[in-house]
PDB file of C-alpha atoms in Angstrom:
ATOM      1  CA  UNK A   1      97.273  46.958  95.873  1.00 54.00           C
ATOM      2  CA  UNK A   2      97.560  49.482  98.683  1.00 72.00           C
ATOM      3  CA  UNK A   3     100.051  51.515  96.649  1.00 74.00           C
ATOM      4  CA  UNK A   4      97.704  51.501  93.634  1.00 77.00           C
ATOM      5  CA  UNK A   5      94.869  52.708  95.849  1.00 82.00           C
ATOM      6  CA  UNK A   6      96.934  55.574  97.219  1.00 83.00           C
ATOM      7  CA  UNK A   7      98.070  56.503  93.717  1.00 85.00           C
ATOM      8  CA  UNK A   8      94.456  56.509  92.527  1.00 89.00           C
ATOM      9  CA  UNK A   9      93.389  58.764  95.417  1.00 91.00           C
ATOM     10  CA  UNK A  10      96.084  61.296  94.572  1.00 92.00           C
ATOM     11  CA  UNK A  11      95.085  61.304  90.905  1.00 93.00           C
ATOM     12  CA  UNK A  12      91.411  61.799  91.810  1.00 94.00           C
ATOM     13  CA  UNK A  13      92.336  64.687  94.100  1.00 93.00           C
ATOM     14  CA  UNK A  14      94.454  66.280  91.374  1.00 94.00           C
ATOM     15  CA  UNK A  15      91.552  66.043  88.901  1.00 95.00           C
ATOM     16  CA  UNK A  16      89.130  67.437  91.483  1.00 95.00           C
ATOM     17  CA  UNK A  17      91.280  70.486  92.206  1.00 96.00           C
ATOM     18  CA  UNK A  18      91.987  70.937  88.494  1.00 96.00           C
ATOM     19  CA  UNK A  19      88.229  71.195  87.828  1.00 96.00           C
ATOM     20  CA  UNK A  20      87.911  73.780  90.601  1.00 96.00           C
ATOM     21  CA  UNK A  21      90.852  75.703  89.174  1.00 95.00           C
ATOM     22  CA  UNK A  22      89.244  75.823  85.718  1.00 96.00           C
ATOM     23  CA  UNK A  23      85.980  77.089  87.216  1.00 96.00           C
ATOM     24  CA  UNK A  24      87.882  79.754  89.098  1.00 96.00           C
ATOM     25  CA  UNK A  25      89.673  80.731  85.871  1.00 96.00           C
ATOM     26  CA  UNK A  26      86.308  81.272  84.166  1.00 96.00           C
ATOM     27  CA  UNK A  27      85.200  83.372  87.136  1.00 96.00           C
ATOM     28  CA  UNK A  28      88.335  85.500  86.818  1.00 95.00           C
ATOM     29  CA  UNK A  29      87.637  86.046  83.102  1.00 96.00           C
ATOM     30  CA  UNK A  30      84.076  87.172  83.826  1.00 96.00           C
ATOM     31  CA  UNK A  31      85.279  89.535  86.548  1.00 94.00           C
ATOM     32  CA  UNK A  32      87.871  90.955  84.149  1.00 93.00           C
ATOM     33  CA  UNK A  33      85.164  91.670  81.563  1.00 94.00           C
ATOM     34  CA  UNK A  34      82.946  93.343  84.157  1.00 93.00           C
ATOM     35  CA  UNK A  35      85.885  95.422  85.416  1.00 91.00           C
ATOM     36  CA  UNK A  36      86.579  96.657  81.909  1.00 91.00           C
ATOM     37  CA  UNK A  37      82.905  97.424  81.269  1.00 92.00           C
ATOM     38  CA  UNK A  38      82.620  99.189  84.615  1.00 91.00           C
ATOM     39  CA  UNK A  39      85.692 101.323  83.963  1.00 87.00           C
ATOM     40  CA  UNK A  40      84.815 102.283  80.384  1.00 88.00           C
ATOM     41  CA  UNK A  41      81.091 102.583  81.065  1.00 88.00           C
ATOM     42  CA  UNK A  42      81.686 104.578  84.235  1.00 85.00           C
ATOM     43  CA  UNK A  43      83.868 107.057  82.381  1.00 83.00           C
ATOM     44  CA  UNK A  44      81.231 107.500  79.659  1.00 87.00           C
ATOM     45  CA  UNK A  45      78.304 107.806  82.076  1.00 86.00           C
ATOM     46  CA  UNK A  46      80.257 110.220  84.278  1.00 83.00           C
ATOM     47  CA  UNK A  47      81.055 112.372  81.243  1.00 85.00           C
ATOM     48  CA  UNK A  48      77.389 112.417  80.210  1.00 84.00           C
ATOM     49  CA  UNK A  49      76.352 113.098  83.794  1.00 83.00           C
ATOM     50  CA  UNK A  50      78.631 116.112  84.071  1.00 80.00           C
ATOM     51  CA  UNK A  51      77.248 117.529  80.825  1.00 84.00           C
ATOM     52  CA  UNK A  52      73.742 117.387  82.310  1.00 81.00           C
ATOM     53  CA  UNK A  53      74.343 118.142  85.956  1.00 80.00           C
ATOM     54  CA  UNK A  54      77.492 118.475  88.062  1.00 78.00           C
ATOM     55  CA  UNK A  55      76.013 116.744  91.101  1.00 81.00           C
ATOM     56  CA  UNK A  56      74.791 113.846  88.989  1.00 82.00           C
ATOM     57  CA  UNK A  57      78.219 113.510  87.429  1.00 79.00           C
ATOM     58  CA  UNK A  58      79.913 113.334  90.821  1.00 82.00           C
ATOM     59  CA  UNK A  59      77.408 110.798  92.158  1.00 84.00           C
ATOM     60  CA  UNK A  60      77.755 108.613  89.071  1.00 86.00           C
ATOM     61  CA  UNK A  61      81.566 108.774  89.267  1.00 84.00           C
ATOM     62  CA  UNK A  62      81.611 107.771  92.926  1.00 86.00           C
ATOM     63  CA  UNK A  63      79.126 104.947  92.305  1.00 89.00           C
ATOM     64  CA  UNK A  64      81.176 103.477  89.473  1.00 88.00           C
ATOM     65  CA  UNK A  65      84.389 103.839  91.469  1.00 87.00           C
ATOM     66  CA  UNK A  66      82.845 101.840  94.336  1.00 89.00           C
ATOM     67  CA  UNK A  67      81.644  99.142  91.941  1.00 91.00           C
ATOM     68  CA  UNK A  68      85.051  99.005  90.243  1.00 89.00           C
ATOM     69  CA  UNK A  69      86.906  98.649  93.562  1.00 89.00           C
ATOM     70  CA  UNK A  70      84.491  95.921  94.651  1.00 93.00           C
ATOM     71  CA  UNK A  71      85.075  94.004  91.415  1.00 93.00           C
ATOM     72  CA  UNK A  72      88.825  94.501  91.836  1.00 90.00           C
ATOM     73  CA  UNK A  73      88.635  92.980  95.315  1.00 92.00           C
ATOM     74  CA  UNK A  74      86.727  89.975  93.960  1.00 94.00           C
ATOM     75  CA  UNK A  75      89.246  89.626  91.125  1.00 93.00           C
ATOM     76  CA  UNK A  76      92.247  89.605  93.467  1.00 92.00           C
ATOM     77  CA  UNK A  77      90.567  87.130  95.809  1.00 93.00           C
ATOM     78  CA  UNK A  78      89.677  84.812  92.910  1.00 94.00           C
ATOM     79  CA  UNK A  79      93.227  85.043  91.528  1.00 93.00           C
ATOM     80  CA  UNK A  80      94.722  84.022  94.876  1.00 93.00           C
ATOM     81  CA  UNK A  81      92.251  81.139  95.133  1.00 95.00           C
ATOM     82  CA  UNK A  82      93.128  79.975  91.619  1.00 95.00           C
ATOM     83  CA  UNK A  83      96.829  79.966  92.474  1.00 94.00           C
ATOM     84  CA  UNK A  84      96.079  78.024  95.661  1.00 95.00           C
ATOM     85  CA  UNK A  85      94.091  75.416  93.713  1.00 96.00           C
ATOM     86  CA  UNK A  86      96.864  75.148  91.105  1.00 96.00           C
ATOM     87  CA  UNK A  87      99.308  74.372  93.920  1.00 95.00           C
ATOM     88  CA  UNK A  88      96.988  71.646  95.228  1.00 96.00           C
ATOM     89  CA  UNK A  89      96.860  70.141  91.742  1.00 96.00           C
ATOM     90  CA  UNK A  90     100.661  70.138  91.608  1.00 95.00           C
ATOM     91  CA  UNK A  91     100.975  68.624  95.094  1.00 95.00           C
ATOM     92  CA  UNK A  92      98.652  65.712  94.364  1.00 95.00           C
ATOM     93  CA  UNK A  93     100.118  65.080  90.910  1.00 95.00           C
ATOM     94  CA  UNK A  94     103.625  65.032  92.354  1.00 94.00           C
ATOM     95  CA  UNK A  95     102.575  62.592  95.060  1.00 93.00           C
ATOM     96  CA  UNK A  96     100.931  60.359  92.477  1.00 93.00           C
ATOM     97  CA  UNK A  97     104.162  60.371  90.484  1.00 93.00           C
ATOM     98  CA  UNK A  98     106.131  59.603  93.646  1.00 92.00           C
ATOM     99  CA  UNK A  99     103.925  56.592  94.352  1.00 89.00           C
ATOM    100  CA  UNK A 100     104.975  55.372  90.909  1.00 87.00           C
ATOM    101  CA  UNK A 101     108.639  55.845  91.757  1.00 89.00           C
ATOM    102  CA  UNK A 102     109.168  59.241  90.119  1.00 91.00           C
ATOM    103  CA  UNK A 103     110.576  61.727  92.653  1.00 93.00           C
ATOM    104  CA  UNK A 104     111.952  64.162  90.094  1.00 91.00           C
ATOM    105  CA  UNK A 105     109.479  66.872  91.208  1.00 92.00           C
ATOM    106  CA  UNK A 106     111.208  67.116  94.577  1.00 94.00           C
ATOM    107  CA  UNK A 107     114.574  68.816  95.001  1.00 92.00           C
ATOM    108  CA  UNK A 108     117.362  66.260  95.553  1.00 92.00           C
ATOM    109  CA  UNK A 109     119.510  68.502  97.763  1.00 90.00           C
ATOM    110  CA  UNK A 110     122.675  68.258  95.673  1.00 90.00           C
ATOM    111  CA  UNK A 111     124.142  71.307  97.376  1.00 90.00           C
ATOM    112  CA  UNK A 112     124.222  69.445 100.701  1.00 91.00           C
ATOM    113  CA  UNK A 113     126.522  66.690  99.408  1.00 89.00           C
ATOM    114  CA  UNK A 114     129.689  66.681 101.506  1.00 86.00           C
ATOM    115  CA  UNK A 115     132.338  64.087 100.700  1.00 85.00           C
ATOM    116  CA  UNK A 116     134.044  64.871 104.006  1.00 85.00           C
ATOM    117  CA  UNK A 117     130.957  64.045 106.074  1.00 84.00           C
ATOM    118  CA  UNK A 118     131.212  60.935 108.238  1.00 83.00           C
ATOM    119  CA  UNK A 119     128.425  59.011 106.531  1.00 85.00           C
ATOM    120  CA  UNK A 120     126.193  61.155 104.272  1.00 81.00           C
ATOM    121  CA  UNK A 121     128.213  60.614 101.105  1.00 79.00           C
ATOM    122  CA  UNK A 122     128.460  56.840 101.542  1.00 77.00           C
ATOM    123  CA  UNK A 123     124.718  56.178 101.972  1.00 84.00           C
ATOM    124  CA  UNK A 124     123.448  58.580  99.295  1.00 85.00           C
ATOM    125  CA  UNK A 125     121.829  60.840 101.831  1.00 91.00           C
ATOM    126  CA  UNK A 126     121.672  63.685  99.323  1.00 93.00           C
ATOM    127  CA  UNK A 127     121.383  63.864  95.560  1.00 89.00           C
ATOM    128  CA  UNK A 128     119.179  62.212  92.949  1.00 90.00           C
ATOM    129  CA  UNK A 129     117.290  59.153  94.284  1.00 89.00           C
ATOM    130  CA  UNK A 130     118.550  59.950  97.780  1.00 92.00           C
ATOM    131  CA  UNK A 131     116.820  59.759 101.136  1.00 92.00           C
ATOM    132  CA  UNK A 132     116.590  63.540 101.149  1.00 94.00           C
ATOM    133  CA  UNK A 133     114.703  63.578  97.843  1.00 94.00           C
ATOM    134  CA  UNK A 134     112.443  60.795  99.087  1.00 93.00           C
ATOM    135  CA  UNK A 135     111.510  62.731 102.230  1.00 93.00           C
ATOM    136  CA  UNK A 136     111.666  66.271 100.880  1.00 94.00           C
ATOM    137  CA  UNK A 137     108.333  68.106 100.802  1.00 92.00           C
ATOM    138  CA  UNK A 138     109.726  71.513 101.637  1.00 91.00           C
ATOM    139  CA  UNK A 139     108.896  74.640  99.637  1.00 89.00           C
ATOM    140  CA  UNK A 140     111.591  77.041 100.899  1.00 86.00           C
ATOM    141  CA  UNK A 141     115.380  77.065 101.140  1.00 86.00           C
ATOM    142  CA  UNK A 142     115.081  77.453 104.893  1.00 86.00           C
ATOM    143  CA  UNK A 143     112.970  74.299 105.149  1.00 89.00           C
ATOM    144  CA  UNK A 144     115.435  72.343 103.034  1.00 91.00           C
ATOM    145  CA  UNK A 145     118.301  73.577 105.208  1.00 91.00           C
ATOM    146  CA  UNK A 146     116.523  72.326 108.331  1.00 91.00           C
ATOM    147  CA  UNK A 147     115.717  68.930 106.800  1.00 93.00           C
ATOM    148  CA  UNK A 148     119.297  68.553 105.589  1.00 93.00           C
ATOM    149  CA  UNK A 149     120.546  69.408 109.070  1.00 92.00           C
ATOM    150  CA  UNK A 150     118.339  66.765 110.657  1.00 92.00           C
ATOM    151  CA  UNK A 151     119.549  64.089 108.249  1.00 91.00           C
ATOM    152  CA  UNK A 152     123.190  65.094 108.592  1.00 91.00           C
ATOM    153  CA  UNK A 153     123.079  65.098 112.379  1.00 90.00           C
ATOM    154  CA  UNK A 154     120.335  62.699 113.539  1.00 87.00           C
ATOM    155  CA  UNK A 155     121.827  62.527 117.031  1.00 86.00           C
ATOM    156  CA  UNK A 156     120.602  66.081 117.637  1.00 84.00           C
ATOM    157  CA  UNK A 157     117.033  64.769 117.380  1.00 85.00           C
ATOM    158  CA  UNK A 158     117.417  62.010 119.954  1.00 83.00           C
ATOM    159  CA  UNK A 159     116.410  64.158 122.925  1.00 86.00           C
ATOM    160  CA  UNK A 160     112.819  64.604 121.714  1.00 87.00           C
ATOM    161  CA  UNK A 161     112.435  61.674 119.372  1.00 87.00           C
ATOM    162  CA  UNK A 162     109.222  60.360 120.925  1.00 90.00           C
ATOM    163  CA  UNK A 163     107.534  63.768 120.697  1.00 92.00           C
ATOM    164  CA  UNK A 164     108.479  63.989 117.029  1.00 90.00           C
ATOM    165  CA  UNK A 165     107.089  60.535 116.323  1.00 91.00           C
ATOM    166  CA  UNK A 166     103.838  61.475 118.041  1.00 93.00           C
ATOM    167  CA  UNK A 167     103.630  64.665 115.972  1.00 91.00           C
ATOM    168  CA  UNK A 168     104.207  62.669 112.778  1.00 89.00           C
ATOM    169  CA  UNK A 169     101.444  60.205 113.680  1.00 92.00           C
ATOM    170  CA  UNK A 170      99.078  63.083 114.349  1.00 93.00           C
ATOM    171  CA  UNK A 171      99.830  64.994 111.150  1.00 90.00           C
ATOM    172  CA  UNK A 172      99.953  61.868 108.951  1.00 88.00           C
ATOM    173  CA  UNK A 173      96.158  61.464 108.984  1.00 89.00           C
ATOM    174  CA  UNK A 174      95.477  65.172 108.333  1.00 92.00           C
ATOM    175  CA  UNK A 175      95.979  65.078 104.581  1.00 91.00           C
ATOM    176  CA  UNK A 176      93.848  68.133 103.800  1.00 92.00           C
ATOM    177  CA  UNK A 177      95.602  70.213 106.450  1.00 93.00           C
ATOM    178  CA  UNK A 178      99.052  69.175 105.237  1.00 93.00           C
ATOM    179  CA  UNK A 179      98.260  69.901 101.622  1.00 94.00           C
ATOM    180  CA  UNK A 180      96.663  73.267 102.437  1.00 94.00           C
ATOM    181  CA  UNK A 181      99.684  74.202 104.507  1.00 92.00           C
ATOM    182  CA  UNK A 182     102.040  73.214 101.704  1.00 93.00           C
ATOM    183  CA  UNK A 183      99.942  74.978  99.025  1.00 93.00           C
ATOM    184  CA  UNK A 184     100.017  78.179 101.070  1.00 90.00           C
ATOM    185  CA  UNK A 185     103.793  77.916 101.330  1.00 87.00           C
ATOM    186  CA  UNK A 186     104.116  77.386  97.583  1.00 88.00           C
ATOM    187  CA  UNK A 187     102.048  80.528  97.019  1.00 81.00           C
ATOM    188  CA  UNK A 188     104.458  82.621  99.057  1.00 74.00           C
ATOM    189  CA  UNK A 189     107.815  80.806  99.137  1.00 66.00           C
ATOM    190  CA  UNK A 190     110.041  83.009 101.257  1.00 66.00           C
ATOM    191  CA  UNK A 191     113.426  82.157  99.793  1.00 65.00           C
ATOM    192  CA  UNK A 192     116.801  83.520 100.839  1.00 64.00           C
ATOM    193  CA  UNK A 193     116.840  85.864  97.857  1.00 66.00           C
ATOM    194  CA  UNK A 194     113.439  87.163  98.926  1.00 64.00           C
ATOM    195  CA  UNK A 195     114.751  87.860 102.406  1.00 65.00           C
ATOM    196  CA  UNK A 196     117.624  89.766 100.833  1.00 67.00           C
ATOM    197  CA  UNK A 197     115.177  91.808  98.753  1.00 64.00           C
ATOM    198  CA  UNK A 198     113.041  92.442 101.813  1.00 63.00           C
ATOM    199  CA  UNK A 199     116.015  93.725 103.794  1.00 65.00           C
ATOM    200  CA  UNK A 200     116.979  95.988 100.883  1.00 68.00           C
ATOM    201  CA  UNK A 201     113.432  97.353 100.814  1.00 62.00           C
ATOM    202  CA  UNK A 202     113.460  97.985 104.569  1.00 63.00           C
ATOM    203  CA  UNK A 203     116.537 100.188 104.256  1.00 64.00           C
ATOM    204  CA  UNK A 204     115.267 101.790 101.063  1.00 62.00           C
ATOM    205  CA  UNK A 205     114.099 105.361 101.315  1.00 59.00           C
ATOM    206  CA  UNK A 206     110.263 105.556 101.135  1.00 56.00           C
ATOM    207  CA  UNK A 207     108.872 106.527  97.744  1.00 52.00           C
ATOM    208  CA  UNK A 208     106.887 109.427  99.175  1.00 50.00           C
ATOM    209  CA  UNK A 209     109.915 110.903 100.907  1.00 52.00           C
ATOM    210  CA  UNK A 210     112.375 110.060  98.135  1.00 53.00           C
ATOM    211  CA  UNK A 211     112.131 113.546  96.647  1.00 57.00           C
ATOM    212  CA  UNK A 212     110.540 116.919  97.213  1.00 63.00           C
ATOM    213  CA  UNK A 213     108.430 116.346  94.090  1.00 60.00           C
ATOM    214  CA  UNK A 214     106.711 113.286  95.559  1.00 62.00           C
ATOM    215  CA  UNK A 215     106.110 115.074  98.853  1.00 65.00           C
ATOM    216  CA  UNK A 216     104.602 117.967  96.916  1.00 64.00           C
ATOM    217  CA  UNK A 217     102.242 115.651  95.007  1.00 61.00           C
ATOM    218  CA  UNK A 218     101.208 113.921  98.234  1.00 65.00           C
ATOM    219  CA  UNK A 219      99.608 117.113  99.506  1.00 65.00           C
ATOM    220  CA  UNK A 220      98.874 118.948  96.271  1.00 66.00           C
ATOM    221  CA  UNK A 221      96.799 116.355  94.391  1.00 64.00           C
ATOM    222  CA  UNK A 222      94.157 115.692  97.085  1.00 68.00           C
ATOM    223  CA  UNK A 223      93.901 119.413  97.809  1.00 70.00           C
ATOM    224  CA  UNK A 224      93.591 120.285  94.124  1.00 68.00           C
ATOM    225  CA  UNK A 225      90.880 117.663  93.654  1.00 68.00           C
ATOM    226  CA  UNK A 226      88.862 118.891  96.630  1.00 71.00           C
ATOM    227  CA  UNK A 227      89.174 122.532  95.574  1.00 71.00           C
ATOM    228  CA  UNK A 228      88.207 121.732  91.977  1.00 68.00           C
ATOM    229  CA  UNK A 229      85.096 119.859  93.167  1.00 68.00           C
ATOM    230  CA  UNK A 230      84.021 122.797  95.329  1.00 69.00           C
ATOM    231  CA  UNK A 231      84.683 125.312  92.551  1.00 68.00           C
ATOM    232  CA  UNK A 232      82.792 123.179  90.042  1.00 66.00           C
ATOM    233  CA  UNK A 233      79.797 122.968  92.372  1.00 67.00           C
ATOM    234  CA  UNK A 234      79.987 126.746  92.746  1.00 64.00           C
ATOM    235  CA  UNK A 235      79.987 127.083  88.955  1.00 65.00           C
ATOM    236  CA  UNK A 236      83.453 128.599  88.713  1.00 66.00           C
ATOM    237  CA  UNK A 237      85.122 125.676  86.912  1.00 60.00           C
ATOM    238  CA  UNK A 238      83.852 123.160  84.383  1.00 62.00           C
ATOM    239  CA  UNK A 239      83.435 119.471  85.085  1.00 57.00           C
ATOM    240  CA  UNK A 240      86.413 118.633  82.830  1.00 61.00           C
ATOM    241  CA  UNK A 241      88.726 119.915  85.541  1.00 60.00           C
ATOM    242  CA  UNK A 242      87.396 117.341  88.018  1.00 59.00           C
ATOM    243  CA  UNK A 243      87.887 114.552  85.511  1.00 63.00           C
ATOM    244  CA  UNK A 244      91.440 115.697  84.837  1.00 64.00           C
ATOM    245  CA  UNK A 245      92.401 115.880  88.521  1.00 63.00           C
ATOM    246  CA  UNK A 246      90.724 112.540  89.138  1.00 63.00           C
ATOM    247  CA  UNK A 247      92.768 110.883  86.393  1.00 63.00           C
ATOM    248  CA  UNK A 248      95.995 112.421  87.730  1.00 61.00           C
ATOM    249  CA  UNK A 249      95.198 111.107  91.234  1.00 60.00           C
ATOM    250  CA  UNK A 250      94.400 107.699  89.790  1.00 60.00           C
ATOM    251  CA  UNK A 251      97.746 107.608  87.983  1.00 61.00           C
ATOM    252  CA  UNK A 252      99.606 108.574  91.162  1.00 57.00           C
ATOM    253  CA  UNK A 253      97.774 105.916  93.206  1.00 56.00           C
ATOM    254  CA  UNK A 254      98.485 103.306  90.520  1.00 53.00           C
ATOM    255  CA  UNK A 255     102.193 104.103  90.734  1.00 55.00           C
ATOM    256  CA  UNK A 256     102.079 103.602  94.494  1.00 53.00           C
ATOM    257  CA  UNK A 257     100.118 100.348  94.148  1.00 45.00           C
ATOM    258  CA  UNK A 258     102.728  99.052  91.711  1.00 47.00           C
ATOM    259  CA  UNK A 259     105.409  99.507  94.361  1.00 49.00           C
ATOM    260  CA  UNK A 260     103.179  97.929  97.031  1.00 45.00           C
ATOM    261  CA  UNK A 261     102.505  94.975  94.734  1.00 48.00           C
ATOM    262  CA  UNK A 262     106.270  94.478  94.273  1.00 48.00           C
ATOM    263  CA  UNK A 263     106.657  94.414  98.049  1.00 44.00           C
ATOM    264  CA  UNK A 264     103.743  91.998  98.425  1.00 46.00           C
ATOM    265  CA  UNK A 265     105.197  89.621  95.839  1.00 48.00           C
ATOM    266  CA  UNK A 266     108.443  89.647  97.819  1.00 44.00           C
ATOM    267  CA  UNK A 267     106.638  88.733 101.008  1.00 45.00           C
TER     268      UNK A 267
END
């Protein structure tokens, strides 16, 4: 009966987080629509504003840019929250399956099988339906390595066994904290391959300094935009020049954000 109750609680939690995830997905869709309308509408209104008055065109452009960036911030925050909720759904569903005897969602640790080990191979310490798979709730290769090391050499834990037991008793009742911690780890699982990519990025030559062309654009584009704005206000240039330089700057920034996003996904 106790096992059925625990299983039911996990299923209820999974359904609860799934409902929240679906609501967040609808929110993301609405934000996407508003972002598109803001971008397209801002471009149109800015164009009309510049045809009437240069100052009005600049003010309208800046206003729509601020609104667009605000919506972008909300969109990114909602996307991260949705991913977090999806991980909570997965965690609770996996635990419900485990209560029913299905541990297939957890890595069995096949790579740690060592037929030359003193006891691990004889007692099915690693592999499918092993003790490792039963205990494993890790989300990174580093965590699995540590757990495998503890199971392979339990004597190394004897010096602080009581402290570990006390820590387990304390964390055991903090279900929400444990699941939030695990969901955060699933969102950014720092695997060994990711570490390798991170090291490669650290030694990689910065994009801005990778060529004289990029260094030229770094200083030229902002200067050209500022000069074009001043010359447009003075009546020397038309408003189309500002729009052109703005679009070029936006393209350059987008290219930089793409690289930053690749770095962020690695981290």
